[in-house]
PDB file of C-alpha atoms and ligand atoms in Angstrom:
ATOM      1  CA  UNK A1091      93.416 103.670 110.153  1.00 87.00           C
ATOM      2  CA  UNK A1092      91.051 105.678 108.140  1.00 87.00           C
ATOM      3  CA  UNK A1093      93.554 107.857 105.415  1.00 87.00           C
ATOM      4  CA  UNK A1094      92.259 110.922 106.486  1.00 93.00           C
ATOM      5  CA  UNK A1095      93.572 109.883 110.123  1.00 94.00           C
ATOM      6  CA  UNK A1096      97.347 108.671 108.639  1.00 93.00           C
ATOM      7  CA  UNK A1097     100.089 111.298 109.058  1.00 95.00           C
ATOM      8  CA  UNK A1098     103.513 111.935 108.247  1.00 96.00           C
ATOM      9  CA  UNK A1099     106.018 114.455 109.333  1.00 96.00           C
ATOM     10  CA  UNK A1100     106.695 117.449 106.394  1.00 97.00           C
ATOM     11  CA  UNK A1101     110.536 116.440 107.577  1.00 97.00           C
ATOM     12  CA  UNK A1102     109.873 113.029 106.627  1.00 98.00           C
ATOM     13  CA  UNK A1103     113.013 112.241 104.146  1.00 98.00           C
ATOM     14  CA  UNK A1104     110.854 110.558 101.535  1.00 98.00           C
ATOM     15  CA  UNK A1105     109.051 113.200 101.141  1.00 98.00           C
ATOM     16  CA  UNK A1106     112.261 115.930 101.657  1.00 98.00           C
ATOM     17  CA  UNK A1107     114.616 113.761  99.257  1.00 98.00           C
ATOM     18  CA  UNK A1108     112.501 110.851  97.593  1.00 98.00           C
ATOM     19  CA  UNK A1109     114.928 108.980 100.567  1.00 98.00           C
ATOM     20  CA  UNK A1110     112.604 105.854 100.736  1.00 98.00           C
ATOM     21  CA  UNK A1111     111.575 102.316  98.929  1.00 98.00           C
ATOM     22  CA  UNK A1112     108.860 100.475  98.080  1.00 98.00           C
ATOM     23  CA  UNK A1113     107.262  97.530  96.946  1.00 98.00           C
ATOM     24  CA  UNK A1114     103.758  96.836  95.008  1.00 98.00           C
ATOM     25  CA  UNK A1115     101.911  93.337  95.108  1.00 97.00           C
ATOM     26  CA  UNK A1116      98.657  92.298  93.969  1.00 95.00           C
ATOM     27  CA  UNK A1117      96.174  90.284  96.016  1.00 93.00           C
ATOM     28  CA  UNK A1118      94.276  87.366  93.810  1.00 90.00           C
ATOM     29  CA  UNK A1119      91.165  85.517  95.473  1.00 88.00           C
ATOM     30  CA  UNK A1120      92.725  86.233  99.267  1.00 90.00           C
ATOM     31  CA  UNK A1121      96.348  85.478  98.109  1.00 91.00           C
ATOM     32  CA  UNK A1122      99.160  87.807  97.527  1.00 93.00           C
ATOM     33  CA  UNK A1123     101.023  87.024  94.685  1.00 92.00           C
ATOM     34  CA  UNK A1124     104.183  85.678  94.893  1.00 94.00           C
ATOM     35  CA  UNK A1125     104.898  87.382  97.981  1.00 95.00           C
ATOM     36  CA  UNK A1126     108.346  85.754  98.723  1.00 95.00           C
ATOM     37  CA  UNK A1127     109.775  87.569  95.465  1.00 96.00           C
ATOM     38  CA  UNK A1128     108.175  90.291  96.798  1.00 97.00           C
ATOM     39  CA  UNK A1129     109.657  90.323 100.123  1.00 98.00           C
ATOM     40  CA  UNK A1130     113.270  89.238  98.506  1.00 98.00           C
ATOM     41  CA  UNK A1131     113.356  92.438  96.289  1.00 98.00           C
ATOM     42  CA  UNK A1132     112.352  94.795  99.171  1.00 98.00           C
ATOM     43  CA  UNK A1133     114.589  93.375 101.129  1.00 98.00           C
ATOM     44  CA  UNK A1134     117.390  94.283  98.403  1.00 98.00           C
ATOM     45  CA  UNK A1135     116.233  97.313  97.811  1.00 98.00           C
ATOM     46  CA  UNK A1136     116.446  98.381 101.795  1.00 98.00           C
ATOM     47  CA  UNK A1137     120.033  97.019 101.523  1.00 98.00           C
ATOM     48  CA  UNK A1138     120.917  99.045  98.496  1.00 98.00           C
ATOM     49  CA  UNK A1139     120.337 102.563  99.775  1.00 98.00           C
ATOM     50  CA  UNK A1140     121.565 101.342 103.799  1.00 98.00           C
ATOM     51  CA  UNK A1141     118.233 101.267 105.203  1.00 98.00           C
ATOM     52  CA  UNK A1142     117.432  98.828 107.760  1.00 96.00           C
ATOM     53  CA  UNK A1143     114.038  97.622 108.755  1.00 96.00           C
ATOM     54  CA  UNK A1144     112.743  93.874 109.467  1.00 96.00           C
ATOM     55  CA  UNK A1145     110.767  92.673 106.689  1.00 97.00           C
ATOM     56  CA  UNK A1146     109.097  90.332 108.920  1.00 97.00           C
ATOM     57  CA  UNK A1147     107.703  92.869 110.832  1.00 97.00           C
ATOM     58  CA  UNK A1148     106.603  94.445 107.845  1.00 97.00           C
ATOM     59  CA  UNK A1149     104.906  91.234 106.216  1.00 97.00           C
ATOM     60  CA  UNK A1150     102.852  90.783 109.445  1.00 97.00           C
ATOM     61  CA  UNK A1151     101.476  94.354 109.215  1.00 97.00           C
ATOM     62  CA  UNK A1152     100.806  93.299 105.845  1.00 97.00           C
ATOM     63  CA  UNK A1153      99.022  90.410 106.968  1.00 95.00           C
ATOM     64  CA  UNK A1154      97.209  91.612 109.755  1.00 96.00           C
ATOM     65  CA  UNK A1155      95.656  94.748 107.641  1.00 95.00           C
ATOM     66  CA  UNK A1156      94.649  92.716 104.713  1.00 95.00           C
ATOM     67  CA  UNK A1157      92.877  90.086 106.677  1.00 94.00           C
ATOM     68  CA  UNK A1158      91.592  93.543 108.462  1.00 94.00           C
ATOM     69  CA  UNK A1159      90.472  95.288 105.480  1.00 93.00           C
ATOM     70  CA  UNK A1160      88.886  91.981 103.996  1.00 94.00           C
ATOM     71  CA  UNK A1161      89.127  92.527 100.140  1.00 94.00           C
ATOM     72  CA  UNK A1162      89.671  89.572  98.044  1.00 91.00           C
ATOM     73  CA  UNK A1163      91.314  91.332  95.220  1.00 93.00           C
ATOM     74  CA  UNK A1164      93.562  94.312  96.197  1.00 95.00           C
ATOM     75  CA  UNK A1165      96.420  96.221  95.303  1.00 96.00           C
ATOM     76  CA  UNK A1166      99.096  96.440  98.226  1.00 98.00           C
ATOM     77  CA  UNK A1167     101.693  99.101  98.637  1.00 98.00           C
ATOM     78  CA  UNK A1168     104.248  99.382 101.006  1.00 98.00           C
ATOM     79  CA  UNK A1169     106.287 102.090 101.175  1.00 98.00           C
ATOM     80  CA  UNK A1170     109.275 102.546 103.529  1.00 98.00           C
ATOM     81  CA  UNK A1171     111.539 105.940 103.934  1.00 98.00           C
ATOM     82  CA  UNK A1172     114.198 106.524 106.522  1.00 98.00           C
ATOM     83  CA  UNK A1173     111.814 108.526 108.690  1.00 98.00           C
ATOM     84  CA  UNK A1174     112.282 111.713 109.773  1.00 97.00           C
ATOM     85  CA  UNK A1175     115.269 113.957 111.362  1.00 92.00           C
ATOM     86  CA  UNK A1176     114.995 117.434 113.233  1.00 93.00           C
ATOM     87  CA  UNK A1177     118.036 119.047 110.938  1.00 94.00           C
ATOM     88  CA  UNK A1178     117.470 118.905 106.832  1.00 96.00           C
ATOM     89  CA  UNK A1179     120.803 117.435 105.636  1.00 97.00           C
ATOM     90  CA  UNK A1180     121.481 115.313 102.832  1.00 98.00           C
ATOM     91  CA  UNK A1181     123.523 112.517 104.520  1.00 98.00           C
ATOM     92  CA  UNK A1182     121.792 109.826 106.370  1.00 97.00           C
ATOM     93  CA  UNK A1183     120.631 110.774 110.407  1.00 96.00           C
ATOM     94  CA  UNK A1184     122.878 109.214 112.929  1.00 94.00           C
ATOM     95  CA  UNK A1185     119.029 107.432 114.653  1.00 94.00           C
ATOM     96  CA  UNK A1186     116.810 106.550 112.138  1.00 92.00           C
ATOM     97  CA  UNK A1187     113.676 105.369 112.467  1.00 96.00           C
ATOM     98  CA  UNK A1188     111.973 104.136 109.395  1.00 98.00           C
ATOM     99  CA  UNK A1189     108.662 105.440 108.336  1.00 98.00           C
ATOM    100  CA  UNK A1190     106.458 103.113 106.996  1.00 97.00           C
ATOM    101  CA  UNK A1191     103.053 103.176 105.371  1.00 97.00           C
ATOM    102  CA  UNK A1192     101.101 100.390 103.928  1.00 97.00           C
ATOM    103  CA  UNK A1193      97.789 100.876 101.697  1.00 96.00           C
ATOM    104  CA  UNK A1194      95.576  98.855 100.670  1.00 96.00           C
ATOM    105  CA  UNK A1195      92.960  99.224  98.156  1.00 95.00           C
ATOM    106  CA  UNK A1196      90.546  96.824  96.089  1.00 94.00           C
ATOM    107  CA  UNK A1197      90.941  96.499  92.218  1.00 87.00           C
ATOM    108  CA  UNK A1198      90.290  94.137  89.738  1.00 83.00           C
ATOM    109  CA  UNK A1199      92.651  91.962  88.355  1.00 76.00           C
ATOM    110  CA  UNK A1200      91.347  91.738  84.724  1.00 78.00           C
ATOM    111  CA  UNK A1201      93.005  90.266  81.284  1.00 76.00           C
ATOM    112  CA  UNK A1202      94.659  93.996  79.756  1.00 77.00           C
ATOM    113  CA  UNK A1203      93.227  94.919  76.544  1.00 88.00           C
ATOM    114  CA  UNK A1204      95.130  95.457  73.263  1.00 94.00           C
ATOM    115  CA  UNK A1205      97.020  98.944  74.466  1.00 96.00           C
ATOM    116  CA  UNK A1206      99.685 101.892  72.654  1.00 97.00           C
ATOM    117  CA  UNK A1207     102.482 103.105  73.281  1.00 98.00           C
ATOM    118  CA  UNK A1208     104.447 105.919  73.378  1.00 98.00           C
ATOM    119  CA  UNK A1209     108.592 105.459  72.547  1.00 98.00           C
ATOM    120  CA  UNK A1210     110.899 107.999  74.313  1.00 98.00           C
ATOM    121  CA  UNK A1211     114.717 108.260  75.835  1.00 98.00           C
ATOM    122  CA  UNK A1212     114.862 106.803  79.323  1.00 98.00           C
ATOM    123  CA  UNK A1213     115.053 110.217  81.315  1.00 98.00           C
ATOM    124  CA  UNK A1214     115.857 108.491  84.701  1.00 98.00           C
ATOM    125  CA  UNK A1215     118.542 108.135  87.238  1.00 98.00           C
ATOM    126  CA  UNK A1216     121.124 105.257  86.929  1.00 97.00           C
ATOM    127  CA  UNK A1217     119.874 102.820  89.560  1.00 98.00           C
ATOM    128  CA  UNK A1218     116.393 101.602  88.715  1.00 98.00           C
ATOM    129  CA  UNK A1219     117.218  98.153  90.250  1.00 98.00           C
ATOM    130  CA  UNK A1220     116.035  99.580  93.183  1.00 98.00           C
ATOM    131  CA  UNK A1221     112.451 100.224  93.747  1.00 98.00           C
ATOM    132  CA  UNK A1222     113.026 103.912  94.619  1.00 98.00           C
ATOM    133  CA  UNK A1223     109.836 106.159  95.828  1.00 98.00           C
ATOM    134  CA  UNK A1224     111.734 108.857  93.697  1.00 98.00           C
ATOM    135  CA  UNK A1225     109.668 108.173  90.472  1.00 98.00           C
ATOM    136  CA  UNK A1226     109.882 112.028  88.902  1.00 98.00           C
ATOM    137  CA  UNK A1227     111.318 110.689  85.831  1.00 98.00           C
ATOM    138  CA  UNK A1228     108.216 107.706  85.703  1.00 98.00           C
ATOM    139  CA  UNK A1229     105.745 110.233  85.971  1.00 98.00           C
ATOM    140  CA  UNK A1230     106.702 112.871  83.437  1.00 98.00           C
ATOM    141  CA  UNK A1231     106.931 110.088  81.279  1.00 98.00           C
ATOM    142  CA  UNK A1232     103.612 108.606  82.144  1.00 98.00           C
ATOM    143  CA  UNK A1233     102.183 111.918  81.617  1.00 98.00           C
ATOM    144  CA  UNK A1234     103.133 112.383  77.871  1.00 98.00           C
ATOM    145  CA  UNK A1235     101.991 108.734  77.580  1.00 98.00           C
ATOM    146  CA  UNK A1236      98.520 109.707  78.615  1.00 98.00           C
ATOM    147  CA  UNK A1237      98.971 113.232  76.432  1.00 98.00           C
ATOM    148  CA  UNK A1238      99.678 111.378  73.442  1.00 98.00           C
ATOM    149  CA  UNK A1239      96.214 108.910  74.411  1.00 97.00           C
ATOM    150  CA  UNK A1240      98.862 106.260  75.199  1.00 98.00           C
ATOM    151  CA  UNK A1241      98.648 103.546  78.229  1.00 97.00           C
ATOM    152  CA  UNK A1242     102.172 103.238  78.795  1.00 98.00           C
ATOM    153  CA  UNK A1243     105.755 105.144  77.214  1.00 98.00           C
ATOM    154  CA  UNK A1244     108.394 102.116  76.329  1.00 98.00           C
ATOM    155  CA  UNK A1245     111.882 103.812  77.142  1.00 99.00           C
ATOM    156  CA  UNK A1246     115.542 103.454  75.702  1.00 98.00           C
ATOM    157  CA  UNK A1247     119.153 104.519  76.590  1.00 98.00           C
ATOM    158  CA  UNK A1248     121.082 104.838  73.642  1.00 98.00           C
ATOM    159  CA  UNK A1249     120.019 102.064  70.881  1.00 98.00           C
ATOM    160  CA  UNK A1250     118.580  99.890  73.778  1.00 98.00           C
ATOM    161  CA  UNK A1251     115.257  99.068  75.087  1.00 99.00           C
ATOM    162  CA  UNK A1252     115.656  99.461  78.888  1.00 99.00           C
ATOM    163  CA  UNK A1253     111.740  98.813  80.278  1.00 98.00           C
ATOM    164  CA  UNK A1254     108.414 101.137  80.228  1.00 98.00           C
ATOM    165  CA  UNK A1255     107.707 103.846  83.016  1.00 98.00           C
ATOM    166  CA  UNK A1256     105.618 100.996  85.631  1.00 98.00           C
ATOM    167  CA  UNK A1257     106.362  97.840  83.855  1.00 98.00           C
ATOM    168  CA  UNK A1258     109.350  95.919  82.342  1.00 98.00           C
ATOM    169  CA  UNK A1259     109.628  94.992  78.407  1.00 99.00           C
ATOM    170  CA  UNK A1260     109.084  91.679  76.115  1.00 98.00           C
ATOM    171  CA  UNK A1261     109.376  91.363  72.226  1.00 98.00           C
ATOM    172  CA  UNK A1262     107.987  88.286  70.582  1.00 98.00           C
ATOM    173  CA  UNK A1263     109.701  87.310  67.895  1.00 97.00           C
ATOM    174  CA  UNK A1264     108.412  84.280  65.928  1.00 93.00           C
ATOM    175  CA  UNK A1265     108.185  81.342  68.707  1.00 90.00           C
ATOM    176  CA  UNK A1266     111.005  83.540  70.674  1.00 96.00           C
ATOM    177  CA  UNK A1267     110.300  85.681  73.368  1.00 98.00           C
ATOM    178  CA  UNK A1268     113.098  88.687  73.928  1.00 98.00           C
ATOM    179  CA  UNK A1269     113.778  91.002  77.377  1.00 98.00           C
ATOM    180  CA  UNK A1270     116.280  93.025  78.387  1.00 98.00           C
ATOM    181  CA  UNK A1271     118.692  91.550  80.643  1.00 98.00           C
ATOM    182  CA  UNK A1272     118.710  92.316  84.461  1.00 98.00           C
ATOM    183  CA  UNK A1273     120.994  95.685  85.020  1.00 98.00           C
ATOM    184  CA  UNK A1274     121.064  98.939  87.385  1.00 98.00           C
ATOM    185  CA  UNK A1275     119.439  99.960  83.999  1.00 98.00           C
ATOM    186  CA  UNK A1276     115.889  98.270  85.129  1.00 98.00           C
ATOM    187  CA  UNK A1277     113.707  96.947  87.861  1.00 98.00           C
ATOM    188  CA  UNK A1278     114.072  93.035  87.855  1.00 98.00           C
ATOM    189  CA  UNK A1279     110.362  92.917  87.863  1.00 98.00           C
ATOM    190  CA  UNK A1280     108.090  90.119  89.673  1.00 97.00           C
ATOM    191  CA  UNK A1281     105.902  89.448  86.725  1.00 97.00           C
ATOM    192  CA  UNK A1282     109.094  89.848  84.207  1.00 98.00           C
ATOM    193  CA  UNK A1283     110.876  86.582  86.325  1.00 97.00           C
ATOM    194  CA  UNK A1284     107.367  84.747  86.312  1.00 96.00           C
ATOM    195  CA  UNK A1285     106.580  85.169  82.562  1.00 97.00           C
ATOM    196  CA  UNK A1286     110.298  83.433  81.612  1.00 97.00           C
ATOM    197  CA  UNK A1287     109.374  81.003  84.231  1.00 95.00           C
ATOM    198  CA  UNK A1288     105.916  80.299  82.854  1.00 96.00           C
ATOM    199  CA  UNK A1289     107.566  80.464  78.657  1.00 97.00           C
ATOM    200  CA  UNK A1290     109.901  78.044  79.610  1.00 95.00           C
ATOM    201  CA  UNK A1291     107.271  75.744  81.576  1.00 94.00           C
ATOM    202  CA  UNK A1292     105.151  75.891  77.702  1.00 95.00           C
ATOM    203  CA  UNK A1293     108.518  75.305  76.077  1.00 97.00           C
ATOM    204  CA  UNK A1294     108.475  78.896  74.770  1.00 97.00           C
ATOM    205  CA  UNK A1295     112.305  79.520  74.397  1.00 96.00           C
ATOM    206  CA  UNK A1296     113.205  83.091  76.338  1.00 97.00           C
ATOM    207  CA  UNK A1297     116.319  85.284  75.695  1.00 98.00           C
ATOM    208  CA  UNK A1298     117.192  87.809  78.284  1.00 98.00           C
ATOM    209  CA  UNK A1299     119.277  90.222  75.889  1.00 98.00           C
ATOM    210  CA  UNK A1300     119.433  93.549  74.197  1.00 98.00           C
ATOM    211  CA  UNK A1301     116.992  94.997  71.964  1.00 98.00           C
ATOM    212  CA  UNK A1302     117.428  97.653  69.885  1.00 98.00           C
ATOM    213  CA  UNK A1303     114.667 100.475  70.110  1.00 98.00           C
ATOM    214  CA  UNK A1304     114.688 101.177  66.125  1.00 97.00           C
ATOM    215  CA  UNK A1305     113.809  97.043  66.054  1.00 97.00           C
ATOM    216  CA  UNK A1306     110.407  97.421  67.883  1.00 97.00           C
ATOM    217  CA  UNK A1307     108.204  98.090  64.908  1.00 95.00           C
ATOM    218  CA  UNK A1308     109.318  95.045  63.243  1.00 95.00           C
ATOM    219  CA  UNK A1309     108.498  92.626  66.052  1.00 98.00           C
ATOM    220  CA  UNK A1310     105.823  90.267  66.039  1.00 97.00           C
ATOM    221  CA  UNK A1311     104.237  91.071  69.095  1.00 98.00           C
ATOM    222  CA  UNK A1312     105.442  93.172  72.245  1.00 98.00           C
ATOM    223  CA  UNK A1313     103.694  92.939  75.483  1.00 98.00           C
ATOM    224  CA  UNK A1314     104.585  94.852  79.246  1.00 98.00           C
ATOM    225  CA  UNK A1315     104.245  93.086  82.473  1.00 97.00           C
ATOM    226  CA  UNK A1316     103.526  94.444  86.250  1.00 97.00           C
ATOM    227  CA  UNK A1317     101.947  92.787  89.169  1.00 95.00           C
ATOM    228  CA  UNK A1318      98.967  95.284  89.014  1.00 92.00           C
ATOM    229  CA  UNK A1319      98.570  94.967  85.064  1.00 93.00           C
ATOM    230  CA  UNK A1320      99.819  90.971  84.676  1.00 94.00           C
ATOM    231  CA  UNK A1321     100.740  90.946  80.769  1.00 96.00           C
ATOM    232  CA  UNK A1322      99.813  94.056  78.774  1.00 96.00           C
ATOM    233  CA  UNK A1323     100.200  93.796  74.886  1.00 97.00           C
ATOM    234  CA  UNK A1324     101.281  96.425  72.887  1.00 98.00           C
ATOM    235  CA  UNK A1325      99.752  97.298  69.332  1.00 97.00           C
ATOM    236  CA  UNK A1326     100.450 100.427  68.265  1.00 97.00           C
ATOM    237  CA  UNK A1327     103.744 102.130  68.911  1.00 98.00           C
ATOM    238  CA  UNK A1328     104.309 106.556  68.503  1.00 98.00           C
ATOM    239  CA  UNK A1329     106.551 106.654  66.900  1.00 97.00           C
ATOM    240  CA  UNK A1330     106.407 103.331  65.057  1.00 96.00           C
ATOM    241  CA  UNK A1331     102.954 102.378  64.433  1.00 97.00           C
ATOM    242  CA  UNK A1332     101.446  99.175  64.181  1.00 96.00           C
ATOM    243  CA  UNK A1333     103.139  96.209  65.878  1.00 97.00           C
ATOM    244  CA  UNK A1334     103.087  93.042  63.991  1.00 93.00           C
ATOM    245  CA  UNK A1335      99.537  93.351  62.281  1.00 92.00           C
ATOM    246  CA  UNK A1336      98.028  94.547  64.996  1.00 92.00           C
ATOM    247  CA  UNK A1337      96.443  90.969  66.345  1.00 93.00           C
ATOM    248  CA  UNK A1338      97.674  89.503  69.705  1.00 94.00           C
ATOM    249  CA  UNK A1339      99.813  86.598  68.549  1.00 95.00           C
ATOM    250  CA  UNK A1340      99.102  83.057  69.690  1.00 95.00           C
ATOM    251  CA  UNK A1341     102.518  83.248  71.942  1.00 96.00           C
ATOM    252  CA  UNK A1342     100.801  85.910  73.836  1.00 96.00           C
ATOM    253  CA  UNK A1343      97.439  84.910  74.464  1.00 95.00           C
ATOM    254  CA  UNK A1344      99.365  81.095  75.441  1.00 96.00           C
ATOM    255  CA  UNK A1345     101.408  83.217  77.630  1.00 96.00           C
ATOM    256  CA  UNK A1346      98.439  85.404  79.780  1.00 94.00           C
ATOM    257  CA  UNK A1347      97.007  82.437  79.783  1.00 93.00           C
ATOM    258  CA  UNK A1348      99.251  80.435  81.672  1.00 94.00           C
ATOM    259  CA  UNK A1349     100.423  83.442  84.125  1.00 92.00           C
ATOM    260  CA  UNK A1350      96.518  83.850  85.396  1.00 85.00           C
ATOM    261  CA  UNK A1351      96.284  80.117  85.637  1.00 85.00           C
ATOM    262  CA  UNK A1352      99.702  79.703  87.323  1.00 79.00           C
ATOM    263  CA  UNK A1353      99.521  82.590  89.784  1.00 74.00           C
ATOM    264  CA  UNK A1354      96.512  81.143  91.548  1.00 68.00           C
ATOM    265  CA  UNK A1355      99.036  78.594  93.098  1.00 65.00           C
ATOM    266  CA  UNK A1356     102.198  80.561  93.634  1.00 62.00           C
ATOM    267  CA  UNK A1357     103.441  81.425  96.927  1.00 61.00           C
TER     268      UNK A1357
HETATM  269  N1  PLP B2691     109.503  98.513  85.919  1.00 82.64           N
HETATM  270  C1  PLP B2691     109.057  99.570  86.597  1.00 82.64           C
HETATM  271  C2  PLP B2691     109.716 100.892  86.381  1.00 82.64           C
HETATM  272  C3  PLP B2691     107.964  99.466  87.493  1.00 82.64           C
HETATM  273  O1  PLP B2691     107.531 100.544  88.175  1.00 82.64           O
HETATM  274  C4  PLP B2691     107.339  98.209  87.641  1.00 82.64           C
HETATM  275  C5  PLP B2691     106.205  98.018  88.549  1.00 82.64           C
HETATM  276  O2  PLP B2691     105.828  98.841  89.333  1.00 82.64           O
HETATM  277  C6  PLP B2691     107.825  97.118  86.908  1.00 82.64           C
HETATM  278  C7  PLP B2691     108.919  97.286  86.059  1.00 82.64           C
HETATM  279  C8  PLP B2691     107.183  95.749  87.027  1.00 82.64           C
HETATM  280  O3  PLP B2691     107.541  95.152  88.247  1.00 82.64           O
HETATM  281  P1  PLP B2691     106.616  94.021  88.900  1.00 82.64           P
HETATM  282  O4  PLP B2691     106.423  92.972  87.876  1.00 82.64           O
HETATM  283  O5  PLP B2691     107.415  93.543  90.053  1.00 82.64           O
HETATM  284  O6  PLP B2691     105.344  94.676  89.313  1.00 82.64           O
END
C-alpha cells in the first residue's frame, strides 16, 4: 500500500520499547542478494529476543511486493516487532501478534568512493548480534559522523575494534585481510561472511581476530562492508588521519571486484 495509507498502533512495542527486529537486503538486477543468509540471521534474531513469526510467510510477502513494486535494483527492509498490547508493561504480552512492515525502495547499487571516518567508543548495548530496531546508539553515532563531514564512525570497546555504526570492519594488512571475530559485541554481517568467502576464493588469506583501535592508522588499507554499501574503503581516519597513503590498495580494488562479480550469482 501507498506509505501514506500504512499504519501502526502508537502501542505498538517497537515503537514503545525498540521491542522488534529487522533485516536489510539489497536487490541486484531482479535478485535479492543472498537472501538465504538473510533469512538465516532473521530467523536468529526472532529466536534471540523470543519472538515467533514464520519466515516463510514473511519471504513470500517479500516476494510478492517486489515482483509488485517492479524495481530492478532496490533496497528491502523488513522490520518485525511483537505487535501491540492494550496495557504498557515491559514484559512480553501473554497473545502476541507480530507487527510487520516491509519497504521497499529503488537505489543504486554503485562501487563506494574513497570515504572518512570518524573513530569513537562503542556507546551501544551488549547484544549487537541481534539485528535490533533499537539503533539509538547507531544514530547518535552516525550523526557526529556526518558533523565531523564523515561517511561512517568506526567504533571500539576498550583497545578493540568492534564494527562501524551500519557496517562491520576489515584492516588490510600487506596481502592479509583482518576482522573482528563474530561476538554479542557485533552484527555477523552478510557482506562481512561473503568478503572472507570471496578473499579466500582469490587466495587472499583472512584472519577473523582482534584489532586494536590505536593500530588503525598504521594499516594498509581499511574498508567497511553492508549489503546497501557492498565494500566501502576508508582513507582518512579523525582521529588518525591518513590510512596507508591514502590510495585504495590492489587487495581492495581485487576484493570489490570479485564481490560485484560474485553476487550476481549468489542465492
Ligand atoms: N553492522 C551494523 C551495526 C549494521 O547495521 C550493518 C548493516 O546494516 C552491518 C554491520 C552490515 O551487515 P550486512 O552486511 O548484513 O548488511
Amino acid at each position: 500500500m501507498p506509505l501514506n495509507k500504512a499504519r501502526i498502533s502508537p502501542m505498538d512495542r517497537g515503537f514503545l520499547f525498540g521491542d522488534g527486529v529487522y533485516e536489510v537486503m539489497a536487490q541486484v538486477d531482479g535478485r535479492i542478494r543472498a537472501k538465504s543468509l538473510h533469512a538465516q540471521r532473521l530467523r536468529s534474531s526472532l529466536d534471540s529476543i523470543g519472538l515467533e513469526t514464520s519466515i516463510e510467510q514473511v519471504f513470500t510477502d517479500v516476494e510478492r511486493l517486489t515482483k509488485k513494486v517492479g524495481f530492478s535494483t532496490a533496497k528491502i527492509y523488513v522490520q518485525v516487532t511483537r505487535g501491540t498490547a492494550d496495557v504498557r508493561e515491559h514484559a512480553f504480552p501473554t497473545i502476541v501478534s507480530p507487527t510487520i512492515f516491509i519497504t521497499i525502495s529503488e537505489f543504486e547499487a554503485i562501487p563506494q568512493f574513497a570515504s572518512q571516518a570518524i573513530v569513537r567508543p562503542d556507546i551501544r548495548w551488549r547484544k549487537n548480534h541481534i539485528k535490533s530496531v533499537a539503533l539509538l546508539g547507531n544514530v547518535l553515532l552516525m550523526q557526529e559522523a556526518r558533523d565531523s563531514a564523515a561517511q561512517e564512525a568506526i567504533l571500539y570497546r576498550g583497545e578493540y575494534v568492534t564494527e562501524a555504526s551500519t557496517s562491520n570492519v576489515f584492516v588490510i594488512r600487506g596481502q592479509k585481510v583482518v576482522t573482528p571475530p563474530l561476538s554479542d559485541l557485533i552484527l555477523p554481517g552478510i557482506t562481512r561472511h561473503l568478503v572472507i568467502e570471496i578473499a579466500q576464493l582469490l587466495g587472499i588469506s583472512v584472519l577473523e581476530d582482534n584489532i586494536r583501535v590505536d593500530s588503525l592508522p598504521e594499516a594498509d588499507g581499511i574498508f567497511l562492508s553492508s549489503s546497501t554499501r557492498g565494500l566501502m574503503p576508508i582513507v582518512s581516519l579523525n582521529p588518525g588521519g591518513c590510512v596507508g597513503n591514502g590510495e585504495l590498495t590492489s587487495t581492495f580494488l581485487a576484493l570489490q571486484h570479485a564481490y560485484d562479480e560474485r553476487l550476481r550469482c549468489y542465492e
